[in-house]
XYZ file of C-alpha atoms in Angstrom:
399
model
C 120.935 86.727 107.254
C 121.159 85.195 104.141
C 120.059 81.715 103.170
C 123.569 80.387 102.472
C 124.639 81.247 105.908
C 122.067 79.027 107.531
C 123.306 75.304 107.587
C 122.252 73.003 104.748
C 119.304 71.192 105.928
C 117.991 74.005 108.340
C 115.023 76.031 108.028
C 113.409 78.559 110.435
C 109.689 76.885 109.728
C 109.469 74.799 112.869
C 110.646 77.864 114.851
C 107.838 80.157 113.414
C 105.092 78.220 111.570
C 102.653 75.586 111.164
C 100.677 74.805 108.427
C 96.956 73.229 109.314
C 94.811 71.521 106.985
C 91.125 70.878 106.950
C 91.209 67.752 108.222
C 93.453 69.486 111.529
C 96.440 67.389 109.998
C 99.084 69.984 110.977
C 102.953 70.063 108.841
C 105.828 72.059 110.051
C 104.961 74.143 106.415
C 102.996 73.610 103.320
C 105.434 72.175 101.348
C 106.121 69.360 103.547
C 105.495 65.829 103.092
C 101.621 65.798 103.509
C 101.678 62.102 104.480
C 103.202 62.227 107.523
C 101.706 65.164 109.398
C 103.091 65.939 112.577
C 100.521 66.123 114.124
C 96.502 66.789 113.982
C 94.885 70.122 115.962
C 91.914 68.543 116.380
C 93.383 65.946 119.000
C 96.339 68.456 120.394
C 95.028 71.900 119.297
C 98.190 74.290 118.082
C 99.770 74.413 121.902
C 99.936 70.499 121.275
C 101.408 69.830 118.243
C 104.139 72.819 118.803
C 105.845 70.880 121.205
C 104.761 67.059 120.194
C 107.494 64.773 119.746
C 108.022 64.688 116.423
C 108.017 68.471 116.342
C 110.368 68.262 119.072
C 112.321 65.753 116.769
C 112.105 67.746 113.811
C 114.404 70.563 115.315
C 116.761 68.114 116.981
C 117.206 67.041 113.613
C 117.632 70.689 112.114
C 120.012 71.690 114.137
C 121.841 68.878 113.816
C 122.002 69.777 110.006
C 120.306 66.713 109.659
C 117.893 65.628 106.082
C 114.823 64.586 107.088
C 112.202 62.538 104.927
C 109.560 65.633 105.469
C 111.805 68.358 103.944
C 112.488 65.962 100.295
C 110.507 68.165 98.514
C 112.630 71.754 98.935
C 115.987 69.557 98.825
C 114.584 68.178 95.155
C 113.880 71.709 94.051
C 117.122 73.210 95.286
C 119.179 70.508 93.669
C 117.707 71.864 90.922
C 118.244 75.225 90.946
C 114.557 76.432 92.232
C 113.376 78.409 94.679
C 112.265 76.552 97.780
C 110.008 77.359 100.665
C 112.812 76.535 103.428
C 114.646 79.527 101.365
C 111.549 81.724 101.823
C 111.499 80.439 105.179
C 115.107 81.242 106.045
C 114.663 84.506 104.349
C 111.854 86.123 105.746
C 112.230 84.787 109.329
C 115.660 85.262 109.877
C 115.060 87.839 112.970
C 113.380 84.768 115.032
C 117.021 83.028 115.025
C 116.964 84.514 118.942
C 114.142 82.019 119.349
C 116.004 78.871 117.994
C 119.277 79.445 120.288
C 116.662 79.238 122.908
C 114.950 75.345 121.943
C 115.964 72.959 124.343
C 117.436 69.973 125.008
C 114.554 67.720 124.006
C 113.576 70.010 120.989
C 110.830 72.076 123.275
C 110.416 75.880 122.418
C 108.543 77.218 125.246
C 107.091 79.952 123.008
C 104.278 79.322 120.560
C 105.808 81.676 117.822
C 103.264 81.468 114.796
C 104.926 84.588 113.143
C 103.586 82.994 109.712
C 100.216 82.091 109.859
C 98.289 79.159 107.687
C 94.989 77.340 108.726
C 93.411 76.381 106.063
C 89.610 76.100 107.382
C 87.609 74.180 105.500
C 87.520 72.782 101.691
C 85.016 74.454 100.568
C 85.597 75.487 96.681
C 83.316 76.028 93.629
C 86.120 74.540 91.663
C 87.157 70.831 90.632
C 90.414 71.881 89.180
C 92.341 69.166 87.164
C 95.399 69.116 89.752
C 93.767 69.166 93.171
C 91.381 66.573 94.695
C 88.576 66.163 97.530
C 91.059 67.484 100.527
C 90.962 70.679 98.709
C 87.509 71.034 97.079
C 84.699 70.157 98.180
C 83.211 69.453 94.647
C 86.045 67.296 93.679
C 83.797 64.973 95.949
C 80.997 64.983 93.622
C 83.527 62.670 91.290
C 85.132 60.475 93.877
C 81.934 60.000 95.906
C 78.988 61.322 93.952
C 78.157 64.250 95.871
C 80.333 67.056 97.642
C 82.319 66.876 101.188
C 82.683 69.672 102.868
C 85.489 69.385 105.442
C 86.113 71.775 108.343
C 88.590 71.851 111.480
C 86.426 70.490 114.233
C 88.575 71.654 117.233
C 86.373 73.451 120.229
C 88.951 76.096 121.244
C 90.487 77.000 117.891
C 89.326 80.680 118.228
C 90.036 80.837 121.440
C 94.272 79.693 120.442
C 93.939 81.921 117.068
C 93.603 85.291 119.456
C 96.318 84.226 121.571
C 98.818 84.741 118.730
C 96.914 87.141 116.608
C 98.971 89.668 117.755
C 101.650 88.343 116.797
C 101.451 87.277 113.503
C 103.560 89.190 110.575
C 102.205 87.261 107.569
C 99.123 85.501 107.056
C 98.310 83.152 104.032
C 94.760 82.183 103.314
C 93.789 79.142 100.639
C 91.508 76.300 100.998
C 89.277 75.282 99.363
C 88.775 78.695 98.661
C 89.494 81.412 101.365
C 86.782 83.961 99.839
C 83.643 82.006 100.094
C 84.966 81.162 103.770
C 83.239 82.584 106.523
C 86.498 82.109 108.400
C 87.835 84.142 105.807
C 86.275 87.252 107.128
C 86.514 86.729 111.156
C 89.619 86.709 111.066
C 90.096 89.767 109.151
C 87.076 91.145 111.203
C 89.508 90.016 114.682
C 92.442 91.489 113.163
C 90.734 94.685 112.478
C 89.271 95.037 115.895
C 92.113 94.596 117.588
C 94.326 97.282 115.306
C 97.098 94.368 113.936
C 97.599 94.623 110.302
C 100.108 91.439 109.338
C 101.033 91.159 105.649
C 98.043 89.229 104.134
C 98.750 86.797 101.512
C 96.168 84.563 99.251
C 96.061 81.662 97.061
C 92.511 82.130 95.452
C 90.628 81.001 92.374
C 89.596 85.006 92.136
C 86.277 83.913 90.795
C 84.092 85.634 93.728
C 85.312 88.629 96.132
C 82.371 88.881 98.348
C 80.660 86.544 101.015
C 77.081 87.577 101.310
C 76.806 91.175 102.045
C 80.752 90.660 102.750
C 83.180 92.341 99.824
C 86.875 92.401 100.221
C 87.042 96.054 99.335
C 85.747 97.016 102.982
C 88.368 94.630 104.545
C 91.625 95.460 102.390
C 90.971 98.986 102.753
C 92.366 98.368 106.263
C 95.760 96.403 105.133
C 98.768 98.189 103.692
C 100.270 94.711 102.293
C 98.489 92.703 100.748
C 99.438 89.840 97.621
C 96.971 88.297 95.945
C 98.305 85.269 94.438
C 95.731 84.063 92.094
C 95.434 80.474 90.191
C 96.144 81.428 86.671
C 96.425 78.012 84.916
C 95.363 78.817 81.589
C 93.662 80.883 79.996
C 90.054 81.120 77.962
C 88.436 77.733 77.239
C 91.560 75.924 78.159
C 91.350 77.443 81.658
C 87.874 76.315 81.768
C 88.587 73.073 81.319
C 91.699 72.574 83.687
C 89.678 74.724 86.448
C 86.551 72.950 86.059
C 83.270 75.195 87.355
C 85.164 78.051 86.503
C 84.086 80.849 84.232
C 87.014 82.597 82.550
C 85.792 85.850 81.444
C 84.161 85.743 85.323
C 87.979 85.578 86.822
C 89.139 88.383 84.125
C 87.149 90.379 85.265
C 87.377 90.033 88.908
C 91.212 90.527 88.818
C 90.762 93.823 86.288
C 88.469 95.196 89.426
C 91.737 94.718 91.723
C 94.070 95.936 89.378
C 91.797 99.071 88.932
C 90.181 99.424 92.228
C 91.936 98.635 95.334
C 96.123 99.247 93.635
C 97.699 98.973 97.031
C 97.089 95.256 96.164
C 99.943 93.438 94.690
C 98.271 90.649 91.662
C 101.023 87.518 91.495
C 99.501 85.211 88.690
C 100.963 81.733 90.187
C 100.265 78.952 87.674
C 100.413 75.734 88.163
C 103.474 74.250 85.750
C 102.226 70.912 84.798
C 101.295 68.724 81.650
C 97.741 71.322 81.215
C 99.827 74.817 80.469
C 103.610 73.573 79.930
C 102.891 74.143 75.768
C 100.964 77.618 76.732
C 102.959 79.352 78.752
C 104.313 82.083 76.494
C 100.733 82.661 75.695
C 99.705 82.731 78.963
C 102.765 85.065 80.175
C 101.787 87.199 77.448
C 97.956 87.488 77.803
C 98.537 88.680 81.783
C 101.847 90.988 81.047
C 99.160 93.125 77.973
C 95.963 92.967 80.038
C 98.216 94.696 83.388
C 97.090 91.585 85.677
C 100.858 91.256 87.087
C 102.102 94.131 89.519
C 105.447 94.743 88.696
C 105.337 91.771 86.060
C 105.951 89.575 88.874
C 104.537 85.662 88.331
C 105.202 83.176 90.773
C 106.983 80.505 88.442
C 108.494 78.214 90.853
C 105.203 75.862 91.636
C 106.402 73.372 89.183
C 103.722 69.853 89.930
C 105.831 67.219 91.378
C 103.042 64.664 92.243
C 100.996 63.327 91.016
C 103.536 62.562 88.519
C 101.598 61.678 85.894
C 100.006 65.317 85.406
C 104.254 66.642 85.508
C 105.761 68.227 82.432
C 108.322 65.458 82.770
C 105.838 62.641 81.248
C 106.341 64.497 77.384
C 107.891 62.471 75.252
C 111.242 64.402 73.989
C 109.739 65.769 71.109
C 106.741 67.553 73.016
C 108.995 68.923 75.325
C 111.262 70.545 72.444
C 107.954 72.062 71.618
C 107.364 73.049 74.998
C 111.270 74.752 75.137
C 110.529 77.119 72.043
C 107.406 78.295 73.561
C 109.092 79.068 76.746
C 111.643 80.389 74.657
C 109.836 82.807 72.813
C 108.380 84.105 75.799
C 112.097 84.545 76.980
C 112.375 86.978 73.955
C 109.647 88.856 74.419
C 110.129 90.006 77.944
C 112.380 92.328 75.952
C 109.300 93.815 74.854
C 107.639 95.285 78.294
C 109.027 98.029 80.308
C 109.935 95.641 83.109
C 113.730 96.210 85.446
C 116.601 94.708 84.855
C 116.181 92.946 87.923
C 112.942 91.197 87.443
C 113.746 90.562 84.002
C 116.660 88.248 85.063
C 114.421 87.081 87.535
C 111.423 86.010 85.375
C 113.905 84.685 82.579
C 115.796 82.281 85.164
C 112.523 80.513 86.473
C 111.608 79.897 82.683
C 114.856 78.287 82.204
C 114.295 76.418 85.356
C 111.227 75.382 84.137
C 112.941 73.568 80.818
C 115.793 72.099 82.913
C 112.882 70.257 85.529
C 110.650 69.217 82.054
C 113.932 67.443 80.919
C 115.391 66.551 84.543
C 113.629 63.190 83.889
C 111.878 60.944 81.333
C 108.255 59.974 82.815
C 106.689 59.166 79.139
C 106.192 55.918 80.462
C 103.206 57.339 83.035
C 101.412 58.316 80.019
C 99.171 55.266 80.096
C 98.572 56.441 83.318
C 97.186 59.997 82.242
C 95.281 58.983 79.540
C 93.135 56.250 81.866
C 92.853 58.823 84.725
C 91.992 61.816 82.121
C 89.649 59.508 80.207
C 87.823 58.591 83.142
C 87.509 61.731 84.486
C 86.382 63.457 81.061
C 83.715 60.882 80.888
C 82.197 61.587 84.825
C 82.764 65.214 83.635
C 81.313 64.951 79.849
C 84.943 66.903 78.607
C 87.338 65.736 75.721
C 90.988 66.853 76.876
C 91.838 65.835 73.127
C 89.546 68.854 71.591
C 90.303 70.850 73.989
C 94.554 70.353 73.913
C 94.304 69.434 70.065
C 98.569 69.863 70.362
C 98.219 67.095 72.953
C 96.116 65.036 71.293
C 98.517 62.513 70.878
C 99.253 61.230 74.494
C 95.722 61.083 75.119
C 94.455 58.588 72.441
C-alpha cells in the first residue's frame, strides 16, 4: 500500500518499531521528539514500554488520525515537500497492517512486533562531530565535562528480550556512538549468524574503523545479502576534519574505497548532514563521491536536512549567502547530466537538491547568528580550531 492511502497522521512505527537510546530512553522511531521518550528499557525493558500507556496512547491517537506533538518533526518535513520517516515507515511496513486491525481497545498489541530493529548500545565514538553532542559521543564529553562519558543500556535481561525477536526482525539499523567499535556491534551479528536469520542490515557509521580487535566486518557481511552502509559524509578534506572532529579524512577515503572494491554486495549511501558546515559545498562534495565511485547507484541520502539546533541550520544565512548556496546546488543540478546515472534517480537526486533550497529559504534565522558565532567561538577555543580559516566563504558570520 502506498503512503497516500494510509490516513494523514498515521504511521506503521508504533506497530513495528522502537527506537532505544543509550540512556534506555525508548521513542516510537528515531525521528521522534527525543524529549519526551515514551518510555525508558532500563525501568520496563522492551515488553514494557510496547504496551506502556503512552504507547498505548500513541496508537489511540493514530488511528484516530490524530497529530500528535511526537510526530512534529515528519509533519514539518512533509509540509515541505521532503521525505519523512513515517513515509519510510508506511512504506516498508505496510504488510504488518494485519497487526494494527488487531490493537485493542486501550491501544494494547499483544504482539511484540520489532520487525525494524534500533538499539543503539552505547555512545561510544572516536568522533566529536560539530552537530552531535555527549548522548552520542562519548568524546563530546571531554568538552562539556572535561573528560569522556561513556554511556551504555544498563538493563539485566536485554539479551535475553533481543533473542526473543531476533527471529523476527527484517531490518536492522546500527549507529551510536559508533556501531563498529561496539562490541554489541558484533554479538548481534555473531547471534544472527548462529541462528541462520539474515535481516537487511543497515548502518549509520563514521567509516573511520571496520574492525573490533581481531573482529573485521568482512567475515560478518560475507554472511548478509543486504546490506547499506550509510556513511557520515559531511565534508570533505580539511573541511571534513574540522566538522568531524578526531577524524582523519584520507583514513575514511580509504576505508569506504575498501567497500566499494572489496565486499560490492554492499550498497555505500553517502548521507550528509545538510546544515550551516556543507550547505556552500555541496556540489563539491556531490561531485568528489559521484568521480571517486563511493555512491552505489549514485544514490545519497539528501533528506537529513538539521532542524535543531537551529542555529547550525542552513536557514540562519543571511539572503545573500544563501543565493550563494542556490548556485552551488545549482551547478551540481547541471552536472548530474554528466554521469551515467537513470532517469529515475536523476529526478530523484535533482528533487532533494531543490528541496534542499526551498527549506534554506523556508525561513529567515540570520538573527541566531550571534548565537553560532558564541557557541562556535567557544568551542574552537576548547578545541584550538578557527571555523573562519577553515570556512574562509563564511568568514563573515563568524566575526
Amino acid at each position: 500500500m502506498a503512503d497516500n492511502e494510509f490516513p494523514k497522521y498515521f504511521c506503521m512505527a508504533p506497530w513495528v518499531h522502537l527506537s532505544t537510546w543509550q540512556t534506555g530512553d525508548t521513542y516510537p522511531c528515531c525521528a521522534y521528539d527525543y524529549e519526551t521518550p515514551i518510555g525508558n528499557v532500563n525501568e520496563e525493558g522492551f515488553k514494557g514500554v510496547w504496551n506502556n500507556k503512552k504507547m498505548k496512547e500513541l496508537r489511540l491517537a493514530m488511528l484516530k488520525d490524530k497529530p500528535t506533538h511526537g510526530c512534529r518533526k515528519c509533519f514539518d518535513y512533509e509540509k515541505q515537500g521532503v521525505f519523512s520517516y513515517r513515509y519510510k515507515m508506511n512504506k516498508d511496513y505496510a504488510h504488518h497492517q494485519g497487526l494494527v486491525a488487531q490493537t485493542k481497545k486501550d491501544g494494547t498489541v499483544d504482539k511484540l512486533n520489532i520487525a525494524f530493529f534500533d538499539v543503539r548500545f552505547s555512545n561510544l565514538c572516536n568522533m566529536k562531530c560539530r552537530t552531535c553532542g555527549s548522548h552520542f559521543s562519548s568524546r563530546w564529553a571531554e568538552d562539556e565535562e572535561g573528560k569522556g562519558r561513556v554511556v551504555e543500556i544498563d538493563y539485566p535481561h536485554l539479551w535475553e528480550e533481543i533473542d526473543e525477536i531476533l527471529e523476527t526482525t527484517e531490518e536492522i539499523y546500527f549507529t551510536g556512538g559508533e556501531s563498529l567499535f561496539m562490541q554489541q556491534h558484533y554479538e548481534l551479528l555473531d547471534r544472527l549468524i548462529e541462528i541462520g536469520h539474515f535481516p537487511k542490515l543497515m548502518y549509520n557509521s563514521n567509516a573511520s574503523r571496520l574492525h573490533l580487535k581481531d573482529k573485521h566486518v568482512k567475515d560478518y557481511w560475507k554472511y548478509f545479502d543486504n546490506i547499506v552502509f550509510g556513511v557520515s559524509c559531511d565534508q570533505i578534506g580539511e573541511k571534513a576534519n574540522y566538522t568531524r572532529h578526531g577524524q582523519k579524512w584520507d583514513k575514511v577515503f580509504d576505508n569506504l574505497c575498501w567497500i566499494r572494491d572489496n565486499v560490492p554486495h554492499v550498497d555505500i549511501i553517502p548521507s550528509p548532514t545538510i546544515s550551516v558546515y556543507n550547505i556552500m559545498d555541496l556540489d563539491k562534495i556531490i561531485k568528489f563521491i559521484y568521480d571517486n565511485e563511493l555512491a552505489t547507484d549514485f544514490e545519497i541520502n539528501l533528506n537529513n536536512l538539521l532542524v535543531t539546533p537551529e542555529y547550525l541550520s542552513s536557514t540562519i544565512l543571511p539572503k545573500h549567502l544563501k543565493i550563494e548556496a542556490e548556485k552551488g546546488i545549482n551547478k551540481s543540478i547541471e552536472n548530474l547530466k554528466n554521469y551515467n546515472m537513470n532517469s529515475g534517480r536523476y529526478s530523484h537526486i535533482e528533487s532533494r537538491l531543490q528541496k534542499i533550497i526551498e527549506f534554506m529559504y523556508a525561513e529567515d534565522n540570520s538573527h541566531l547568528i550571534p548565537e553560532f558565532q558564541q557557541k562556535t567561538k567557544n568551542l574552537d577555543k576548547i578545541r584550538n580550531e578557527n571555523f573562519g580559516e577553515v570556512f574562509p566563504e563564511l568568514k563573515e558570520i563568524y566575526e
